PDB file of C-alpha atoms in Angstrom:
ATOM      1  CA  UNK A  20      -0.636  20.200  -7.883  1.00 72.00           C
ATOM      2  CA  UNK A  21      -2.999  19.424 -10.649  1.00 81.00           C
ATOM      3  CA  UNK A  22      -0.702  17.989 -13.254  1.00 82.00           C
ATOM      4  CA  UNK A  23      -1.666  14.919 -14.959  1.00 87.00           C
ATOM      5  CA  UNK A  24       1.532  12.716 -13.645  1.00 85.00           C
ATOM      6  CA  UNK A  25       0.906  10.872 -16.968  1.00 89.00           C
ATOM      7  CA  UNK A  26       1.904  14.367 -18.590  1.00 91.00           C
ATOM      8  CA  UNK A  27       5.480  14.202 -16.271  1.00 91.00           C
ATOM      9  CA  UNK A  28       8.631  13.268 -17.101  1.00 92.00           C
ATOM     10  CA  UNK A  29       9.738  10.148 -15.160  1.00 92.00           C
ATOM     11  CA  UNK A  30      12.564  12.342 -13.337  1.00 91.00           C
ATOM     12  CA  UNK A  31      10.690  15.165 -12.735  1.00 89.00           C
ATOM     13  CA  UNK A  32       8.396  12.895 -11.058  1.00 89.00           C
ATOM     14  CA  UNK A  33      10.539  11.144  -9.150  1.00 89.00           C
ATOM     15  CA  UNK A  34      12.389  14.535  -8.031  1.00 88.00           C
ATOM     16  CA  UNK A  35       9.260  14.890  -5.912  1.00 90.00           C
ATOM     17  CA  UNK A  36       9.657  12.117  -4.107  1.00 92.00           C
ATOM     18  CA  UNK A  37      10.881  11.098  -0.472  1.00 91.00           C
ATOM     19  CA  UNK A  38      10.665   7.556   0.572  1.00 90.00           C
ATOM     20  CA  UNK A  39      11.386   5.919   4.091  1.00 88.00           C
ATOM     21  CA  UNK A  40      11.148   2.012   3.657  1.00 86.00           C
ATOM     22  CA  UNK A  41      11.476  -0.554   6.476  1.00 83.00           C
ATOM     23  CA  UNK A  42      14.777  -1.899   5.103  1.00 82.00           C
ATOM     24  CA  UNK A  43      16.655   1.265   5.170  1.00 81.00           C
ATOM     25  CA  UNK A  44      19.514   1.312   2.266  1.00 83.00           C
ATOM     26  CA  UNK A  45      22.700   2.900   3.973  1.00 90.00           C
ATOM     27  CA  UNK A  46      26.090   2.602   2.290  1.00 90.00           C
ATOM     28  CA  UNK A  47      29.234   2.130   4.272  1.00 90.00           C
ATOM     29  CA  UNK A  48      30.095   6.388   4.065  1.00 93.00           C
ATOM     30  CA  UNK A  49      29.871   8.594   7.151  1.00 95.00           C
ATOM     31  CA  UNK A  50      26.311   9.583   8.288  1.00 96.00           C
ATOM     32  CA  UNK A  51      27.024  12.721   6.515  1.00 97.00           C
ATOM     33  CA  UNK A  52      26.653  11.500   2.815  1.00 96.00           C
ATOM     34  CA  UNK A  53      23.921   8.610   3.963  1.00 94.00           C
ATOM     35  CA  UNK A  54      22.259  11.749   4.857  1.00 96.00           C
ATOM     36  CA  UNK A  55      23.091  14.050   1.675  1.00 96.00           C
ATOM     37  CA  UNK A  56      22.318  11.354  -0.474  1.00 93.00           C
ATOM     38  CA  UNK A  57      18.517  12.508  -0.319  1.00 87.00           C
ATOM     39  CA  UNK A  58      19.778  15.689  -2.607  1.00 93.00           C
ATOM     40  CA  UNK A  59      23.423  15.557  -3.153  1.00 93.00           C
ATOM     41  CA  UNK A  60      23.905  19.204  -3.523  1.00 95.00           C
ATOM     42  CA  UNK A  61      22.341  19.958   0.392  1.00 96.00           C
ATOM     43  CA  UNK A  62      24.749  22.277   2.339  1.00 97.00           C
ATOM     44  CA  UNK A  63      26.536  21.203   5.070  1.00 96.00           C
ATOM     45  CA  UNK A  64      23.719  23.306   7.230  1.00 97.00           C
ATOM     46  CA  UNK A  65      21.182  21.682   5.247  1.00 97.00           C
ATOM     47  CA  UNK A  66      22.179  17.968   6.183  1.00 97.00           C
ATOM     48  CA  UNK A  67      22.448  19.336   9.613  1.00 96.00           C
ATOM     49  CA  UNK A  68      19.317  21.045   9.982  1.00 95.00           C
ATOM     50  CA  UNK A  69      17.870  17.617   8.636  1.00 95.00           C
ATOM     51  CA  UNK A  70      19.602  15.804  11.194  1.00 95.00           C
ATOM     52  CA  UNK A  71      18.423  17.544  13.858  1.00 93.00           C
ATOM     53  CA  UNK A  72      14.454  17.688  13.188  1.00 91.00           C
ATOM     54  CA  UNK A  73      14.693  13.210  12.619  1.00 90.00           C
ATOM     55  CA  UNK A  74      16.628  13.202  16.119  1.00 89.00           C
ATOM     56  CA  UNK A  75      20.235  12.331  14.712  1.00 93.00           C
ATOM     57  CA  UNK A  76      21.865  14.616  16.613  1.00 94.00           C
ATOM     58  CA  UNK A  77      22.028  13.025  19.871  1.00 92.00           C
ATOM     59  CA  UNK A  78      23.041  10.440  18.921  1.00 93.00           C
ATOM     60  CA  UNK A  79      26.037  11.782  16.591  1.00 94.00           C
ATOM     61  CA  UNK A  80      27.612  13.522  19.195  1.00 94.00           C
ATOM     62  CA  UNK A  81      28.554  10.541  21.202  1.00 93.00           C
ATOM     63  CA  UNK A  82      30.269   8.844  18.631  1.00 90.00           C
ATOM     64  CA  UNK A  83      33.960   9.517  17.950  1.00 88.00           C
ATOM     65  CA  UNK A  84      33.719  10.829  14.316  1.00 94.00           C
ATOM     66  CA  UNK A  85      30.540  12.722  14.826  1.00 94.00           C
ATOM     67  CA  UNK A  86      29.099  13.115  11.061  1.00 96.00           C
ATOM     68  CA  UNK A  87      32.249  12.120   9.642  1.00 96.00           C
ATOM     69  CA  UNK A  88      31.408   8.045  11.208  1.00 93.00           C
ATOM     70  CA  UNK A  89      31.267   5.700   8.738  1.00 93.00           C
ATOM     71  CA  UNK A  90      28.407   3.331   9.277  1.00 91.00           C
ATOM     72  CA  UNK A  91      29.236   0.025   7.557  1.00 85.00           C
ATOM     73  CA  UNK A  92      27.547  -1.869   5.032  1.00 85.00           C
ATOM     74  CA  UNK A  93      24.000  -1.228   5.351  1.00 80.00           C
ATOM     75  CA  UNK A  94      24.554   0.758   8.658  1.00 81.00           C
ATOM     76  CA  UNK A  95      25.379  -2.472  10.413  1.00 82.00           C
ATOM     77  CA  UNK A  96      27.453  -0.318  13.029  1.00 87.00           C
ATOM     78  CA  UNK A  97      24.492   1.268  13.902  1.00 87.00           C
ATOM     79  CA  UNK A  98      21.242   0.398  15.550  1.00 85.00           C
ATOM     80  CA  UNK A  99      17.581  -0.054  13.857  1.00 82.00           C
ATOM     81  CA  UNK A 100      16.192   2.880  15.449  1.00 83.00           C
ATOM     82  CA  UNK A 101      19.208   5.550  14.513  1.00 88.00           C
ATOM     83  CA  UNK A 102      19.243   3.580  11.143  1.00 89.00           C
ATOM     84  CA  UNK A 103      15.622   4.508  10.710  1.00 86.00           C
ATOM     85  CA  UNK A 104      16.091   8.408  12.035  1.00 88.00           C
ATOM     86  CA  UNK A 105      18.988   8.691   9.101  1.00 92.00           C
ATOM     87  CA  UNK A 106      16.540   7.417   6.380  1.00 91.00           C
ATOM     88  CA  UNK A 107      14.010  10.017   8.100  1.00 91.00           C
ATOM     89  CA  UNK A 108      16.708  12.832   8.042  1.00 94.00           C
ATOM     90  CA  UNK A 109      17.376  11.933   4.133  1.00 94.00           C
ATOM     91  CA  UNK A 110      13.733  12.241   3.173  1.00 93.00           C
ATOM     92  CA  UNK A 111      13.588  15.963   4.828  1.00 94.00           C
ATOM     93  CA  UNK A 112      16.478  17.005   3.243  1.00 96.00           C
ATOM     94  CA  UNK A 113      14.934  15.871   0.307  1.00 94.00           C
ATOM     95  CA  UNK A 114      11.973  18.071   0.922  1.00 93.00           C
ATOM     96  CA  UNK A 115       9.570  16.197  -0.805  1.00 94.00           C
ATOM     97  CA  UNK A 116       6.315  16.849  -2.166  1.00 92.00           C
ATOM     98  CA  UNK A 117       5.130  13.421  -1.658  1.00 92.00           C
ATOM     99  CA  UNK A 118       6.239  10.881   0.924  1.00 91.00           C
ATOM    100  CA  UNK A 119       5.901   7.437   1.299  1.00 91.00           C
ATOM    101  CA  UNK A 120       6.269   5.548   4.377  1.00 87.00           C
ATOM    102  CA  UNK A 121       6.648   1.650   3.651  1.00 89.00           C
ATOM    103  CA  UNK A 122       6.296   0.323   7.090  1.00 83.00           C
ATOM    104  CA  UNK A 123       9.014   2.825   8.295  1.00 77.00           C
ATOM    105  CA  UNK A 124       8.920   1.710  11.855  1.00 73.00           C
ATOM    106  CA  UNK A 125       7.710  -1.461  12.135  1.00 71.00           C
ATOM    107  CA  UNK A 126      11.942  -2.648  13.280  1.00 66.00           C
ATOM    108  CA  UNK A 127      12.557   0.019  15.781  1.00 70.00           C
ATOM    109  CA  UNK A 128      12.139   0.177  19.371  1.00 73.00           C
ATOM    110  CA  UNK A 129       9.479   1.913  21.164  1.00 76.00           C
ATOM    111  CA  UNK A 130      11.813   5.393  21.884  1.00 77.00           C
ATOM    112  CA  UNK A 131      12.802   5.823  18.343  1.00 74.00           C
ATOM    113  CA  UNK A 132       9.045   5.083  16.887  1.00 76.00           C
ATOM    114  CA  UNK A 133       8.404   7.955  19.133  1.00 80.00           C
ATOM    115  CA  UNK A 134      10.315  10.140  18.328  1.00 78.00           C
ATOM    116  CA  UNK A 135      10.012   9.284  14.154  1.00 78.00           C
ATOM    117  CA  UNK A 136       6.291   9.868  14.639  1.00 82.00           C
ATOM    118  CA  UNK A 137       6.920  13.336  16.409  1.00 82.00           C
ATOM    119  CA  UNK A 138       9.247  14.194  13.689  1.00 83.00           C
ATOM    120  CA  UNK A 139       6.581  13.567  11.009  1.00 85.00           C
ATOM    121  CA  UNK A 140       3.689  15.523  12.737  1.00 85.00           C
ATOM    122  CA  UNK A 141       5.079  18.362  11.684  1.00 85.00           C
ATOM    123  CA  UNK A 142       6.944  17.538   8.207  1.00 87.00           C
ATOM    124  CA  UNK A 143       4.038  15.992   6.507  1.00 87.00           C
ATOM    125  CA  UNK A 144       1.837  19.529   7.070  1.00 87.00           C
ATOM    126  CA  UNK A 145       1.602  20.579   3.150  1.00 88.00           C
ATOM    127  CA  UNK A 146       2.262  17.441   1.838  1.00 90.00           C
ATOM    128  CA  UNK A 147       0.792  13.815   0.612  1.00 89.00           C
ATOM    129  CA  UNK A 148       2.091  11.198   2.247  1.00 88.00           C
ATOM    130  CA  UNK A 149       1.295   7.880   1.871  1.00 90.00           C
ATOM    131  CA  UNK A 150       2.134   5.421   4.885  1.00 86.00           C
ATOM    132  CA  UNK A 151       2.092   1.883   4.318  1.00 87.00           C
ATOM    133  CA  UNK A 152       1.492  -0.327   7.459  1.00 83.00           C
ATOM    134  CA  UNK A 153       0.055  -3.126   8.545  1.00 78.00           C
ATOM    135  CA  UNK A 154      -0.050  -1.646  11.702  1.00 78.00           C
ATOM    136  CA  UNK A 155      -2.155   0.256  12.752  1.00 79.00           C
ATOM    137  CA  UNK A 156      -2.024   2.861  15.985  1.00 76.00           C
ATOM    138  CA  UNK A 157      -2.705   5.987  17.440  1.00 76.00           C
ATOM    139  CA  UNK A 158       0.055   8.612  16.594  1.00 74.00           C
ATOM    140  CA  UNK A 159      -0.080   7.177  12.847  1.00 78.00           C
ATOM    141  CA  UNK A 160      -3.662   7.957  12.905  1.00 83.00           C
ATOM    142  CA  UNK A 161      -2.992  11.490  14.006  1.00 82.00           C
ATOM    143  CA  UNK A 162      -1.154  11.959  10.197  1.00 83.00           C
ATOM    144  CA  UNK A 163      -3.723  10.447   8.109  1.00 87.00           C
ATOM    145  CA  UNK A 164      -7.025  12.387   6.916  1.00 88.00           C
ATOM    146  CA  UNK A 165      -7.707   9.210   4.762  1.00 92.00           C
ATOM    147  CA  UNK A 166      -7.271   5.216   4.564  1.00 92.00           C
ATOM    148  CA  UNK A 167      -7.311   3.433   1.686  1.00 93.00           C
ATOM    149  CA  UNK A 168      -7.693  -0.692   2.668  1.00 92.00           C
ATOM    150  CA  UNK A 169      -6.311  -3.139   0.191  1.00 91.00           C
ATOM    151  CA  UNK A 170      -7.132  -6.744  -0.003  1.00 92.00           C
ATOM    152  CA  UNK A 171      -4.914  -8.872  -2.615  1.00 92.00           C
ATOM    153  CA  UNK A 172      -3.525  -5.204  -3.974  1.00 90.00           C
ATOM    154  CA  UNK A 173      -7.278  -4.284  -4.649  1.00 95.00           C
ATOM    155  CA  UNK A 174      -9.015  -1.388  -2.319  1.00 95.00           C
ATOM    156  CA  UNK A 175     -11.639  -2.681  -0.840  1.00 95.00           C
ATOM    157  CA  UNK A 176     -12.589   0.219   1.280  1.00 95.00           C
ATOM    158  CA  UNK A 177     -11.503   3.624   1.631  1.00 95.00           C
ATOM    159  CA  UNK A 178     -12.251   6.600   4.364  1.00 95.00           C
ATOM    160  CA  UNK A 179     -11.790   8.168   7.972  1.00 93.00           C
ATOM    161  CA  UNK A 180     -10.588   5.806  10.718  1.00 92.00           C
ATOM    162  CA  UNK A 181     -14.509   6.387  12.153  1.00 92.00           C
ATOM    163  CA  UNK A 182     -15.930   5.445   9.165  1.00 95.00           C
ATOM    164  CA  UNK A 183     -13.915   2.263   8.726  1.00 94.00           C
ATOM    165  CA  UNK A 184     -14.380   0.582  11.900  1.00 93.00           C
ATOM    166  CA  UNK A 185     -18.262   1.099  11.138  1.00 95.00           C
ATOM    167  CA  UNK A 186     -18.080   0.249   7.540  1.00 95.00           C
ATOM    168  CA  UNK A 187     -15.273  -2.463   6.820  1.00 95.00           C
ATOM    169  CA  UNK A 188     -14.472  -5.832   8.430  1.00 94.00           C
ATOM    170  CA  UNK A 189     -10.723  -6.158   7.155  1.00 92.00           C
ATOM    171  CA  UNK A 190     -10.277  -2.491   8.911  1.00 92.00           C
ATOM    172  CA  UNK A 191     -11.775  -3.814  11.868  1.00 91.00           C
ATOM    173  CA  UNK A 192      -9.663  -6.907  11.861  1.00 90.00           C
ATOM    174  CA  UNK A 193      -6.624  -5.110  11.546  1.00 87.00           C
ATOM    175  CA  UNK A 194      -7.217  -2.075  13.284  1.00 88.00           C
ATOM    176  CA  UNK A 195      -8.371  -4.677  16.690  1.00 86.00           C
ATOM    177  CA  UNK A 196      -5.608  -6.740  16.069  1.00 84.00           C
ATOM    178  CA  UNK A 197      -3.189  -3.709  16.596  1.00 75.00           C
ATOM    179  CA  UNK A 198      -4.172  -2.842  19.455  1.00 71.00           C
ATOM    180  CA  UNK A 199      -4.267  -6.475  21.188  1.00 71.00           C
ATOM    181  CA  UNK A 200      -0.864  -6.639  20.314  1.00 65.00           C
ATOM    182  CA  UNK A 201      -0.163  -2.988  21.865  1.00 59.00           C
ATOM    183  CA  UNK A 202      -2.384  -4.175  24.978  1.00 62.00           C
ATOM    184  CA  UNK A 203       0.043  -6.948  25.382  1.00 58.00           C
TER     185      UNK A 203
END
């Protein structure tokens, strides 16, 4: 918004922040508070509300304790997928200014990557995001307006999807060896 993040405080920096990693961090509390931990004073609606936009819902209902159902140590009761839809529902009820995606569905199954990427159409309208994948396909491309390429943590290209594939041989690598692995 035009501030310096230089001129920030640390914590108000941070404050502004929503991240979904690949290795989700759950705790062994009920999906509620894995939930609420993304702003610990969200209502009970709130953590809801959250729940239902990243798709928890349906899955929440069947079990026995409904919100209340403890997880396990690192949500091992749990499957990747609604692992990865908790992390998601955290990060909205964050609300975030800025979110970063660190390969946030690169361990879930084909259903729940759908449904993720549907979720995020619409939350990451007014908002940077930053995804990090080494993977690239379609419905991620429908988020982005830019790609920055690094090489050995150094960009070595940045721009549309378009301009890439004319412009940058690691882009085209990746981008073509994407999609022979979603041909196959």
């Amino acid at each position: 918004d035009g501030i310096d993040v230089r001129q920030m405080r640390t914590r108000d920096l941070r404050s502004q922040i929503g991240i979904v990693t690949q290795e989700t961090l759950l705790f062994d509390e009920s999906i509620f508070d894995n939930i609420r931990y993304g702003r610990a004073d969200a209502s009970w609606e709130e953590v809801e509300e959250a729940a239902r936009q990243a798709h928890v819902i349906p899955f929440v209902t069947q079990l026995p304790d409904g919100f209340d159902t403890k997880i396990g140590d690192k949500g091992q009761k749990i499957s990747g997928g609604q692992r990865q839809r908790i992390a998601l529902a955290r990060a909205i009820v964050r609300d975030p200014s800025i979110l970063i995606l660190d390969e946030a569905t690169s361990a879930v199954d084909a259903q729940s990557e759908q449904l993720i990427h549907r979720v995020l159409k619409s939350f990451v309208k007014g908002r940077s995001v930053f995804i990090i994948t080494h993977v690239i396909n379609d419905t991620f491309l429908d988020l982005v307006t830019r790609i920055v390429v690094l090489d050995q943590g150094r960009v070595v290209a940045s721009g549309t999807h378009s301009e890439l594939l004319e412009t940058s041989p690691i882009y085209q690598r990746l981008y073509h060896a994407s999609a022979q692995d979603r041909a196959a």
